[in-house]
Short mmCIF file of C-alpha atoms in Angstrom, two decimals:
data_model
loop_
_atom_site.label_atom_id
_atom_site.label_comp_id
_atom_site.label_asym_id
_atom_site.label_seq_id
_atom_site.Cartn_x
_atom_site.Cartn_y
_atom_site.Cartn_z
CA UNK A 1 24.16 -36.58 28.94
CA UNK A 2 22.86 -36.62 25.19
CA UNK A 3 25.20 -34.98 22.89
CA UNK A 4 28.83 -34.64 23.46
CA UNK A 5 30.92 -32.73 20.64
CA UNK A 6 33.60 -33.23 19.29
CA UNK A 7 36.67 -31.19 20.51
CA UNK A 8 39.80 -31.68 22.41
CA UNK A 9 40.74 -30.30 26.20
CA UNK A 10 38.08 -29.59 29.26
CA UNK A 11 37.85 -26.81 27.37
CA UNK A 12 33.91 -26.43 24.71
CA UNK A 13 34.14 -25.61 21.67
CA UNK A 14 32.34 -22.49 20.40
CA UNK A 15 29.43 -24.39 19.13
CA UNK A 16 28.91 -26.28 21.89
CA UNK A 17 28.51 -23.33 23.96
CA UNK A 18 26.20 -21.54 21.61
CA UNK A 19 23.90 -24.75 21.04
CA UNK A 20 23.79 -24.89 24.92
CA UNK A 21 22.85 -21.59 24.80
CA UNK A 22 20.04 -21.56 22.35
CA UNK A 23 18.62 -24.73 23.98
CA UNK A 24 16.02 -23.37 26.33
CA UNK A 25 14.74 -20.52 23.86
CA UNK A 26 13.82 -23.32 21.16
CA UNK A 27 12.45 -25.40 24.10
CA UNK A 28 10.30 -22.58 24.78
CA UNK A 29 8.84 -21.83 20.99
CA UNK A 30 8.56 -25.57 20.64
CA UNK A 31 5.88 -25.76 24.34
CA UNK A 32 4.35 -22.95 22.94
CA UNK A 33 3.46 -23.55 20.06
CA UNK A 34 2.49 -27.52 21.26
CA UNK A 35 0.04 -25.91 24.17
CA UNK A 36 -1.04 -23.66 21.14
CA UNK A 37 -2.24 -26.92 19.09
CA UNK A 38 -3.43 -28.76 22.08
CA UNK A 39 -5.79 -25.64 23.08
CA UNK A 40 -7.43 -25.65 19.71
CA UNK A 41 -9.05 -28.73 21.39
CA UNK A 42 -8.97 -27.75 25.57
CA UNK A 43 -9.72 -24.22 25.52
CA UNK A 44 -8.92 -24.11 28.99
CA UNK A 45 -5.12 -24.36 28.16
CA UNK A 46 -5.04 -21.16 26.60
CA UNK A 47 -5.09 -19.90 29.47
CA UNK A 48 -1.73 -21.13 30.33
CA UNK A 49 -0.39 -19.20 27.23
CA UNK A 50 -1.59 -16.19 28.64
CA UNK A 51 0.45 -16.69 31.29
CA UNK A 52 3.05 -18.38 29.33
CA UNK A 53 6.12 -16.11 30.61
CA UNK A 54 5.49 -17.34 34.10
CA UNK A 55 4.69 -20.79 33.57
CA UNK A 56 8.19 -21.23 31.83
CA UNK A 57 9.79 -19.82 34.42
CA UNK A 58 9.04 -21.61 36.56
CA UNK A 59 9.55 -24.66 34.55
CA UNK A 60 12.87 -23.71 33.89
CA UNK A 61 13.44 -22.59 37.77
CA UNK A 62 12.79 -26.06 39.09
CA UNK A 63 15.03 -27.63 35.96
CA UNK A 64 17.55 -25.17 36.19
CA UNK A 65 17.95 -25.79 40.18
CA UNK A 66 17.70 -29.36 40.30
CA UNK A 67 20.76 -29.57 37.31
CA UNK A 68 22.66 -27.11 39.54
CA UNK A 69 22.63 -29.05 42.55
CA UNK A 70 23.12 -32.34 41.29
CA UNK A 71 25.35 -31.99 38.47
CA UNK A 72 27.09 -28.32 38.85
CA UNK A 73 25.89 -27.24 35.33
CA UNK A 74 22.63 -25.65 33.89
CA UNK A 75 19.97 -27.68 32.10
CA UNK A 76 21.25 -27.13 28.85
CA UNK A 77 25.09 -27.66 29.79
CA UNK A 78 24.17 -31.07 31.36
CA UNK A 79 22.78 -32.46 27.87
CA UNK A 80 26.25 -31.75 26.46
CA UNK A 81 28.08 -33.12 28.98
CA UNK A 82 29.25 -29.50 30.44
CA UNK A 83 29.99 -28.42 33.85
CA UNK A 84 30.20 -25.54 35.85
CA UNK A 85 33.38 -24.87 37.32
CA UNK A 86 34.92 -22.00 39.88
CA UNK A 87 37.78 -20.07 38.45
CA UNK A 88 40.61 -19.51 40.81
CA UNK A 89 43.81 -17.63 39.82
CA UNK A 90 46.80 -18.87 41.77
CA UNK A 91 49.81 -16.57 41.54
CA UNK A 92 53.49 -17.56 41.63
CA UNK A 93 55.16 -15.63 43.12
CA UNK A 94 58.81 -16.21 41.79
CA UNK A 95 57.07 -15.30 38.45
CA UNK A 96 54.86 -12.42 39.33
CA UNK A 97 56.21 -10.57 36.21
CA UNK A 98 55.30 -12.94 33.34
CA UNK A 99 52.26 -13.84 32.49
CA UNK A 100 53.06 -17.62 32.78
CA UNK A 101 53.40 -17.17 36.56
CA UNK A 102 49.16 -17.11 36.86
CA UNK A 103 47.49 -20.64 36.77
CA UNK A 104 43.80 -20.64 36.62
CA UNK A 105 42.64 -23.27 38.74
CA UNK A 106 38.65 -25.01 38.55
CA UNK A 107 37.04 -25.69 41.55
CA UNK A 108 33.21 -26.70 42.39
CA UNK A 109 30.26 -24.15 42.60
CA UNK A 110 29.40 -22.94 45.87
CA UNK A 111 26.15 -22.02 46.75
CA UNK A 112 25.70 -18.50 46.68
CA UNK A 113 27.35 -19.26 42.75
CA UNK A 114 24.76 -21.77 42.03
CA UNK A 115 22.04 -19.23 43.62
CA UNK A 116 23.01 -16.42 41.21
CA UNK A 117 23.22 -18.91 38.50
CA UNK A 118 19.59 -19.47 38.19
CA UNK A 119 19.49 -15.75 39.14
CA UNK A 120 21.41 -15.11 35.57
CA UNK A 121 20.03 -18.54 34.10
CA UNK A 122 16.28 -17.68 34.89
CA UNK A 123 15.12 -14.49 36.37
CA UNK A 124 17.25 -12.05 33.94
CA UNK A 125 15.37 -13.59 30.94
CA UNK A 126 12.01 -13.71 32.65
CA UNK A 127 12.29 -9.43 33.19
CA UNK A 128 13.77 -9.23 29.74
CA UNK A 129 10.95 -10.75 28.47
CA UNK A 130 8.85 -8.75 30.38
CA UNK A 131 10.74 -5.47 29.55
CA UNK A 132 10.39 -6.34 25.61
CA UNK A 133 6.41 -7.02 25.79
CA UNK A 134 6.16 -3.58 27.45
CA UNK A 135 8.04 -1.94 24.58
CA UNK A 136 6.58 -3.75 22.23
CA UNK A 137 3.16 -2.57 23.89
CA UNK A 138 4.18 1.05 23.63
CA UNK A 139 5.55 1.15 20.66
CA UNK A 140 2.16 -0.22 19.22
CA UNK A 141 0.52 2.58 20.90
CA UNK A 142 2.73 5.30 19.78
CA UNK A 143 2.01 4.04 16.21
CA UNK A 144 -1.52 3.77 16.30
CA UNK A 145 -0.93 7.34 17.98
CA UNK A 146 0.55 8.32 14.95
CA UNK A 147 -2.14 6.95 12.50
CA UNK A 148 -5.14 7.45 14.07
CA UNK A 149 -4.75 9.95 16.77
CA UNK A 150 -5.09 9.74 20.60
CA UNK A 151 -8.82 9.39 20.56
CA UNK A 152 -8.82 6.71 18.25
CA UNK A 153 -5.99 5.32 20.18
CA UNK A 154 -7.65 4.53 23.24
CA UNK A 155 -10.36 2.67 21.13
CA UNK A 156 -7.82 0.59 19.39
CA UNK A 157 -6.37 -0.54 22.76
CA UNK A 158 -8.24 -3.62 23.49
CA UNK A 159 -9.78 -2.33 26.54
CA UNK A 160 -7.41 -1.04 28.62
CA UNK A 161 -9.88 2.21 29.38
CA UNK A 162 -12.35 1.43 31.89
CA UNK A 163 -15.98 1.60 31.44
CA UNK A 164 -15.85 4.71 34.29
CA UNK A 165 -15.66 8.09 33.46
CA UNK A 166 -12.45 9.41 34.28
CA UNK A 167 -14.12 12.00 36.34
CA UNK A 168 -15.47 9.42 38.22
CA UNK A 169 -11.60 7.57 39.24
CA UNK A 170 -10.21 8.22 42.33
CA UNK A 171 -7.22 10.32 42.78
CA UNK A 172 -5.35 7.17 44.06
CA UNK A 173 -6.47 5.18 40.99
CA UNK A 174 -5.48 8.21 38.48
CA UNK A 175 -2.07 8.87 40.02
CA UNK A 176 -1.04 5.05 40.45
CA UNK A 177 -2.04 4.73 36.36
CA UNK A 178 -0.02 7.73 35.09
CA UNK A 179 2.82 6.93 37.27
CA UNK A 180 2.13 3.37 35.53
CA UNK A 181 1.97 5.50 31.98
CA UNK A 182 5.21 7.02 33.04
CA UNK A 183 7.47 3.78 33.86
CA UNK A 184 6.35 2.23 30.92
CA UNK A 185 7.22 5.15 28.75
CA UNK A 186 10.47 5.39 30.69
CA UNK A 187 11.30 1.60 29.86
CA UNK A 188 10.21 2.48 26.13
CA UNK A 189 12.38 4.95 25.77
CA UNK A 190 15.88 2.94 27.58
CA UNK A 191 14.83 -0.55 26.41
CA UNK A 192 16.60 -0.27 22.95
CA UNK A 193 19.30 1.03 24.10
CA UNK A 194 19.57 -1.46 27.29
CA UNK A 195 19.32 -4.44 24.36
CA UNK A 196 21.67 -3.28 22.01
CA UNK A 197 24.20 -2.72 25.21
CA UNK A 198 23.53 -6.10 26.50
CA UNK A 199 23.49 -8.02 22.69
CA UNK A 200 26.89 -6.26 22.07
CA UNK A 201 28.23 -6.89 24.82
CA UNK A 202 27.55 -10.38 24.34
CA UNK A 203 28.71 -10.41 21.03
CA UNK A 204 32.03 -8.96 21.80
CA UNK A 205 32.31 -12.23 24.71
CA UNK A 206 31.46 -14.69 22.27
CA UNK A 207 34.00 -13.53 19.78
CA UNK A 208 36.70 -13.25 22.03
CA UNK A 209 35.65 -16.86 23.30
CA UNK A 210 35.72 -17.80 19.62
CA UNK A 211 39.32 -16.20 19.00
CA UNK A 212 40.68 -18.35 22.54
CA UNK A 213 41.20 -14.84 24.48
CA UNK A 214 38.89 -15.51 26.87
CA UNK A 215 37.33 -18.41 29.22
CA UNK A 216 33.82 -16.76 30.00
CA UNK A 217 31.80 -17.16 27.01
CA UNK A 218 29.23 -14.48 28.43
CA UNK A 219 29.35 -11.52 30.43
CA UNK A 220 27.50 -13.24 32.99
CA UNK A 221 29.70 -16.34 33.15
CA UNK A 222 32.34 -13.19 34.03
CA UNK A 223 30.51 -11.86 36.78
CA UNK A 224 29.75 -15.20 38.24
CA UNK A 225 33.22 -16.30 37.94
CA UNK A 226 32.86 -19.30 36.43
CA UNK A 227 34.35 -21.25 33.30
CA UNK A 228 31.89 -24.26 31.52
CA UNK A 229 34.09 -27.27 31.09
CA UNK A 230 33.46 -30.36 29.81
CA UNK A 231 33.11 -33.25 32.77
CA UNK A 232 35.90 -36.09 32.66
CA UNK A 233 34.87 -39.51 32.40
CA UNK A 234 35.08 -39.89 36.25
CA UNK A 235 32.70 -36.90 37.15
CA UNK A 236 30.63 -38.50 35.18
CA UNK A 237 30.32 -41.40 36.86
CA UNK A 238 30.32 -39.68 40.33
CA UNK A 239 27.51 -37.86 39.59
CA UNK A 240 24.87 -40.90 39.98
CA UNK A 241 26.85 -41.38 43.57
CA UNK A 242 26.53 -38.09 44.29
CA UNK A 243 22.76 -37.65 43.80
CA UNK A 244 22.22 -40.82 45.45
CA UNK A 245 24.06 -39.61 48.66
CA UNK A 246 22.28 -36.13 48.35
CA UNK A 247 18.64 -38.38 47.93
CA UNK A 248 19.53 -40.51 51.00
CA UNK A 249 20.20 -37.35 53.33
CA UNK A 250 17.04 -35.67 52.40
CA UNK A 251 14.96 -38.95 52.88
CA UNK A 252 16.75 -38.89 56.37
CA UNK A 253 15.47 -35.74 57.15
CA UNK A 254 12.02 -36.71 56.82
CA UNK A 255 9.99 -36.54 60.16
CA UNK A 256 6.63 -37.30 61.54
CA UNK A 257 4.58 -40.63 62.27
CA UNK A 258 5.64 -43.67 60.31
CA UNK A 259 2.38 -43.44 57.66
CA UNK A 260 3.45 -39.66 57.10
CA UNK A 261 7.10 -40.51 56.54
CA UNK A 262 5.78 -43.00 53.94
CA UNK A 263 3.75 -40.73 51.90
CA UNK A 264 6.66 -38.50 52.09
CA UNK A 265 8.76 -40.93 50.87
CA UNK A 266 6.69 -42.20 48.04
CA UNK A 267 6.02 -38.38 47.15
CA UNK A 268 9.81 -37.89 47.20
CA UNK A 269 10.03 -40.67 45.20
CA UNK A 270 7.72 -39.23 42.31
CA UNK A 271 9.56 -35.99 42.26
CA UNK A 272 12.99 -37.51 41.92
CA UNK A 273 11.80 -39.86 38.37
CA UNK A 274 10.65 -36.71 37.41
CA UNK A 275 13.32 -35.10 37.72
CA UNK A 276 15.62 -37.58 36.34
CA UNK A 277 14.07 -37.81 33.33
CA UNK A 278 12.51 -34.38 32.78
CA UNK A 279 15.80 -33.74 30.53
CA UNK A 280 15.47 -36.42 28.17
CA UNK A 281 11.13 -36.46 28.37
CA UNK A 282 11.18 -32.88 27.62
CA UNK A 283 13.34 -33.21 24.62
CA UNK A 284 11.80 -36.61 23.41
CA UNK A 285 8.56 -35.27 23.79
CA UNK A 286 9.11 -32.07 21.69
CA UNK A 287 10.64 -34.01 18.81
CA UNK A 288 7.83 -36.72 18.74
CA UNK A 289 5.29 -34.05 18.12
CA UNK A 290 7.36 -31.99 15.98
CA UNK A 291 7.78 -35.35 13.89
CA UNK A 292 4.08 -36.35 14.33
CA UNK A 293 3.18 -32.34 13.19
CA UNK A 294 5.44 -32.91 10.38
CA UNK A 295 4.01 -36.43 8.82
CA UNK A 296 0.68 -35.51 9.25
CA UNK A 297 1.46 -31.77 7.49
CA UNK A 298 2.83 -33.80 4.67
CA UNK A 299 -0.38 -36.12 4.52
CA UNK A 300 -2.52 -32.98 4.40
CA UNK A 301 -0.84 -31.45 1.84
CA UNK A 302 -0.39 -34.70 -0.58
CA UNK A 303 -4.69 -35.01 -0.53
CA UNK A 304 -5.01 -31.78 -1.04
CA UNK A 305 -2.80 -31.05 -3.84
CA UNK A 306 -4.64 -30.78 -7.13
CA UNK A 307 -4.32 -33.49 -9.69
CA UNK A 308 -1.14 -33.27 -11.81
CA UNK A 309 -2.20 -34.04 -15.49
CA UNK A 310 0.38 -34.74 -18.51
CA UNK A 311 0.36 -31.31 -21.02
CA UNK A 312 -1.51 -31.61 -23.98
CA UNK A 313 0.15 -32.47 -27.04
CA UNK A 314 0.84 -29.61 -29.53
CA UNK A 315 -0.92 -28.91 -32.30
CA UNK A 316 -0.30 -29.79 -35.93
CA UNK A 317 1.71 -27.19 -37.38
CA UNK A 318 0.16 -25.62 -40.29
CA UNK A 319 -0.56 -27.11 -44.12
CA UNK A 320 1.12 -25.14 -47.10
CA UNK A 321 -1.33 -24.15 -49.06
CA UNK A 322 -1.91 -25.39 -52.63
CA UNK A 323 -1.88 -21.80 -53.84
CA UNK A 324 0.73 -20.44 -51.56
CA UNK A 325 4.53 -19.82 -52.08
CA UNK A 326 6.33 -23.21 -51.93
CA UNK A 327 9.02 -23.62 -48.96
CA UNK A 328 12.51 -23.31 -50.24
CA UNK A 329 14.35 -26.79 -49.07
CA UNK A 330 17.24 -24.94 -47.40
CA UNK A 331 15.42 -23.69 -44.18
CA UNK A 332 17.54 -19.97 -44.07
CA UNK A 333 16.31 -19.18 -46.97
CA UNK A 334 13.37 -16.31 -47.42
CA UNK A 335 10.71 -17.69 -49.29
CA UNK A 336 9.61 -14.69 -50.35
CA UNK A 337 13.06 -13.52 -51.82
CA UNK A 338 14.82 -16.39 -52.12
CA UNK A 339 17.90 -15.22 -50.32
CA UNK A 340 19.55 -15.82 -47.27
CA UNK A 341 17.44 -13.82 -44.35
CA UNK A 342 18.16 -10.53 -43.20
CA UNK A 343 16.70 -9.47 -40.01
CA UNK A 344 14.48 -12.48 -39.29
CA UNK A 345 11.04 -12.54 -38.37
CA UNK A 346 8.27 -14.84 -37.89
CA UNK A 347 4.01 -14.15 -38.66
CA UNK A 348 2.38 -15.41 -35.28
CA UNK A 349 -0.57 -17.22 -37.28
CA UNK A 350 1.29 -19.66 -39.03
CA UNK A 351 5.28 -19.64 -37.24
CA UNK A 352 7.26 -19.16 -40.62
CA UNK A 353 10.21 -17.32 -40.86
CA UNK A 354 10.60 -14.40 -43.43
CA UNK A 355 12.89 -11.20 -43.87
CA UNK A 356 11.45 -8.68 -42.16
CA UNK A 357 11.09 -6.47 -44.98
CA UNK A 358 9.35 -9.11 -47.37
CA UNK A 359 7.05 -10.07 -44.54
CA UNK A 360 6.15 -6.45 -43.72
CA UNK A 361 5.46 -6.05 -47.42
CA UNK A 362 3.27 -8.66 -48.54
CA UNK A 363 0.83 -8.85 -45.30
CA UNK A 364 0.40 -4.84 -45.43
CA UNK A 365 -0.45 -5.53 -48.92
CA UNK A 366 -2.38 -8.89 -48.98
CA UNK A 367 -3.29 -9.09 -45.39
CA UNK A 368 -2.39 -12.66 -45.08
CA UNK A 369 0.50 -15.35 -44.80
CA UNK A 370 1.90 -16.06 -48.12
CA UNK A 371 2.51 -19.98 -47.10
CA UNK A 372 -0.54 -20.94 -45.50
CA UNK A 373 -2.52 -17.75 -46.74
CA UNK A 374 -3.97 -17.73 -43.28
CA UNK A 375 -5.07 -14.53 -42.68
CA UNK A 376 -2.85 -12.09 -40.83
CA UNK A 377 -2.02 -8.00 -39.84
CA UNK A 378 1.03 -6.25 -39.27
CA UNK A 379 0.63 -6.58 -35.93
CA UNK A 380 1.51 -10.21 -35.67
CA UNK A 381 5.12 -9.62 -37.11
CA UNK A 382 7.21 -11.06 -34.06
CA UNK A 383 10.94 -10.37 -34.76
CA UNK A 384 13.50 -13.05 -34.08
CA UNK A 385 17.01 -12.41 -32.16
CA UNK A 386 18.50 -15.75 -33.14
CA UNK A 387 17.89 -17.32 -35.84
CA UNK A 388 18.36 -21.25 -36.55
#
C-alpha cells in the first residue's frame, strides 16, 4: 500500500474511490506518451503504440489478476489500501418488517467474482475503447463525406481502398467488407447513446455513493456484488502470509527432472519480484520521467527565452519656448485663457493641457502648439476624461 486517506469506518471515502478509479486511465496517458518520447529515438517502438490498446491490456490483465488473487482488490484499490469484499444480506427474522432487521455482512471474493472482476476491470474498457475508435473513425468519414463528397472521401481515407478494381474483388471479399461497412455504421449510430447510458448511469452511482445511500460505488461493483472496503491493520499483515503460502503451493506443484524444476523455480522466482514490485516500479517510474520531462522542459525554455532588457528611459519632456505663452504656475489653469479648464484636452506633440475650445482655436489658426510652438493639426487634439 502507498496512499491511505483519511476517513473513518471500513467504509472509502468518495475520493478515495474516484482516485482509485482514475488510476489506470492516467497510467495509461502517462506509458503512452513515455513510449511516444522513447520512439522518437527506437522507431521500432512505435510499433507498440499502434497496438497500444492491446498491449495495455494485457498489462493491466496480468496486474489486475495477480492483485486479485493475492490481495482481493484491483490494482488501483491495493495502492490505497482497499479491498474487495462479498456482500451478504443476513435477514432477521423477528425483524423482517423494519429495515434494521437486514445486516449486510463482508465476506472474501470467490473465484468466479474475482474472474468477472477483471472481466469488468479489463475487458469492458478494452471493447469500449475499441467501440469509441470505430466511432470516432466513422464519424471522420461522414464528415469528410460531407465536405468533400464520397469520391473524395475514399481518397482522404488513408488507404483503406485497395489497389484492385472493385470489379476485380471476389464476392466473398465484397460481402464480408459491406457487412464490415454495416456493423461499423451500426455501432456509429448506438455508440453515443450506449456512452451517455453507461456515463449516467455511473454518475447517478457515484452520487448516491457520495450522499451514503448506497455501498456500490459503480454499477458494476452492483452486479458483481461486491462493496470496496478499506483492509484492517490485520489483513494487512496477513496478506504477505498469504502470498507466501499461495507461492509455496505453486512451487510444490512444479514437476519434471531436478535441473527442470530449477529453472522453473528460478523463472518463478523472476515473475514473483516482478510482480511484487510492478505496483510501486510502475508508479515510480512514471513520476521519474514525468519529473525528468519537466526539469529538462524548464531548461529548454530558460536558454531559449529571449534576453529581457530594462525599458528605455523616457524622453525629456518638451522646452517652453522663448516666444511661446508662459505656463500659468497653478497647473488647472488654461494657458491660453487663463481660467480654470473646461473640457480638457491635451496636443499629442508636446502633452500640454488646454480647454478644448482654446486649443481647437489657436492650432486651426496657427497650426502649431502655443507653448512649445511645435508644429501641430487638429488632428492631434486628444481629449482627456480625468483631469489632474
Amino acid at each position: 500500500m502507498l496512499f491511505q486517506v483519511g476517513g473513518d469506518g471500513t467504509r472509502p471515502t468518495f475520493f478515495e474511490m474516484a482516485a482509485a478509479q482514475q488510476l489506470p486511465a492516467s497510467l495509461r496517458a502517462a506509458l503512452t506518451y513515455s513510449v511516444g518520447v522513447l520512439a522518437l529515438r527506437r522507431p521500432f517502438l512505435h510499433k507498440v503504440l499502434d497496438y497500444d490498446d492491446e498491449f495495455f491490456a494485457l498489462l493491466m490483465m496480468v496486474l489486475e489478476t495477480h492483485s486479485l488473487r493475492t490481495t482481493d482488490a484491483s490494482f488501483s484499490e491495493s495502492l490505497y489500501g482497499l479491498r474487495r469484499r462479498a456482500v451478504k444480506i443476513a435477514v432477521n427474522k423477528e425483524k423482517i418488517r423494519t429495515d434494521s432487521g437486514d445486516r449486510v455482512r463482508h465476506s472474501g471474493l470467490e473465484k468466479h467474482q474475482k474472474v468477472l472482476s477483471v472481466a469488468f476491470l479489463v475487458v469492458l474498457p478494452y471493447f469500449k475503447s475499441k467501440l469509441q475508435s470505430i466511432y470516432n473513425k466513422e464519424r471522420e468519414a461522414i464528415l469528410q463525406a460531407s465536405l468533400w463528397g464520397n469520391e473524395d472521401a475514399d481518397y482522404f481515407d488513408g488507404g483503406e481502398t485497395s489497389p484492385v478494381p472493385r470489379g476485380a474483388l471476389g464476392g466473398d471479399a465484397s460481402r464480408w467488407a459491406r457487412i464490415r461497412k454495416r456493423i461499423e455504421a451500426i455501432i456509429a449510430g448506438c455508440y453515443p447513446w450506449i456512452h451517455a447510458g453507461n456515463e449516467g448511469l455511473s454518475f447517478a452511482y457515484q452520487l448516491l455513493y457520495l450522499l451514503d445511500a448506497t455501498g456500490f460505488y459503480s454499477p458494476g461493483l452492483h452486479v458483481l456484488g461486491v462493496h470496496v472496503c478499506r483492509a484492517t491493520g490485520q489483513e494487512l499483515m496477513d496478506t504477505s502470509s498469504r502470498i507466501s503460502r499461495i507461492r509455496s503451493r505453486e512451487r510444490e506443484r512444479l514437476r519434471g527432472p531436478p535441473w527442470l524444476k530449477a529453472l522453473q523455480r528460478v523463472l518463478l522466482s523472476c515473475i514473483y519480484t516482478m510482480l511484487d514490485y510492478a505496483q510501486t516500479g510502475l508508479i515510480a517510474a512514471v513520476f521519474f520521467f514525468k519529473m525528468m520531462e519537466w526539469w529538462y522542459q524548464s531548461a529548454e525554455e530558460r536558454m531559449s527565452a529571449p534576453t529581457v532588457y530594462p525599458p528605455p528611459p523616457p524622453p525629456p519632456p518638451p522646452k517652453v519656448a522663448k516666444e511661446g505663452i508662459p505656463l500659468p504656475p497653478d497647473r488647472t489653469i488654461c494657458p491660453l485663457c487663463s481660467q480654470k479648464r473646461a473640457n480638457p484636452s491635451v496636443i499629442s506633440v508636446s502633452g500640454f493641457v488646454f480647454c478644448y475650445a482654446c486649443i481647437f482655436k489657436y492650432v486651426s489658426q496657427y497650426k502649431r502648439c502655443p507653448v512649445t510652438l511645435m508644429p501641430a493639426t487638429v488632428d492631434q487634439i486628444r481629449r482627456l476624461f480625468n483631469d489632474l
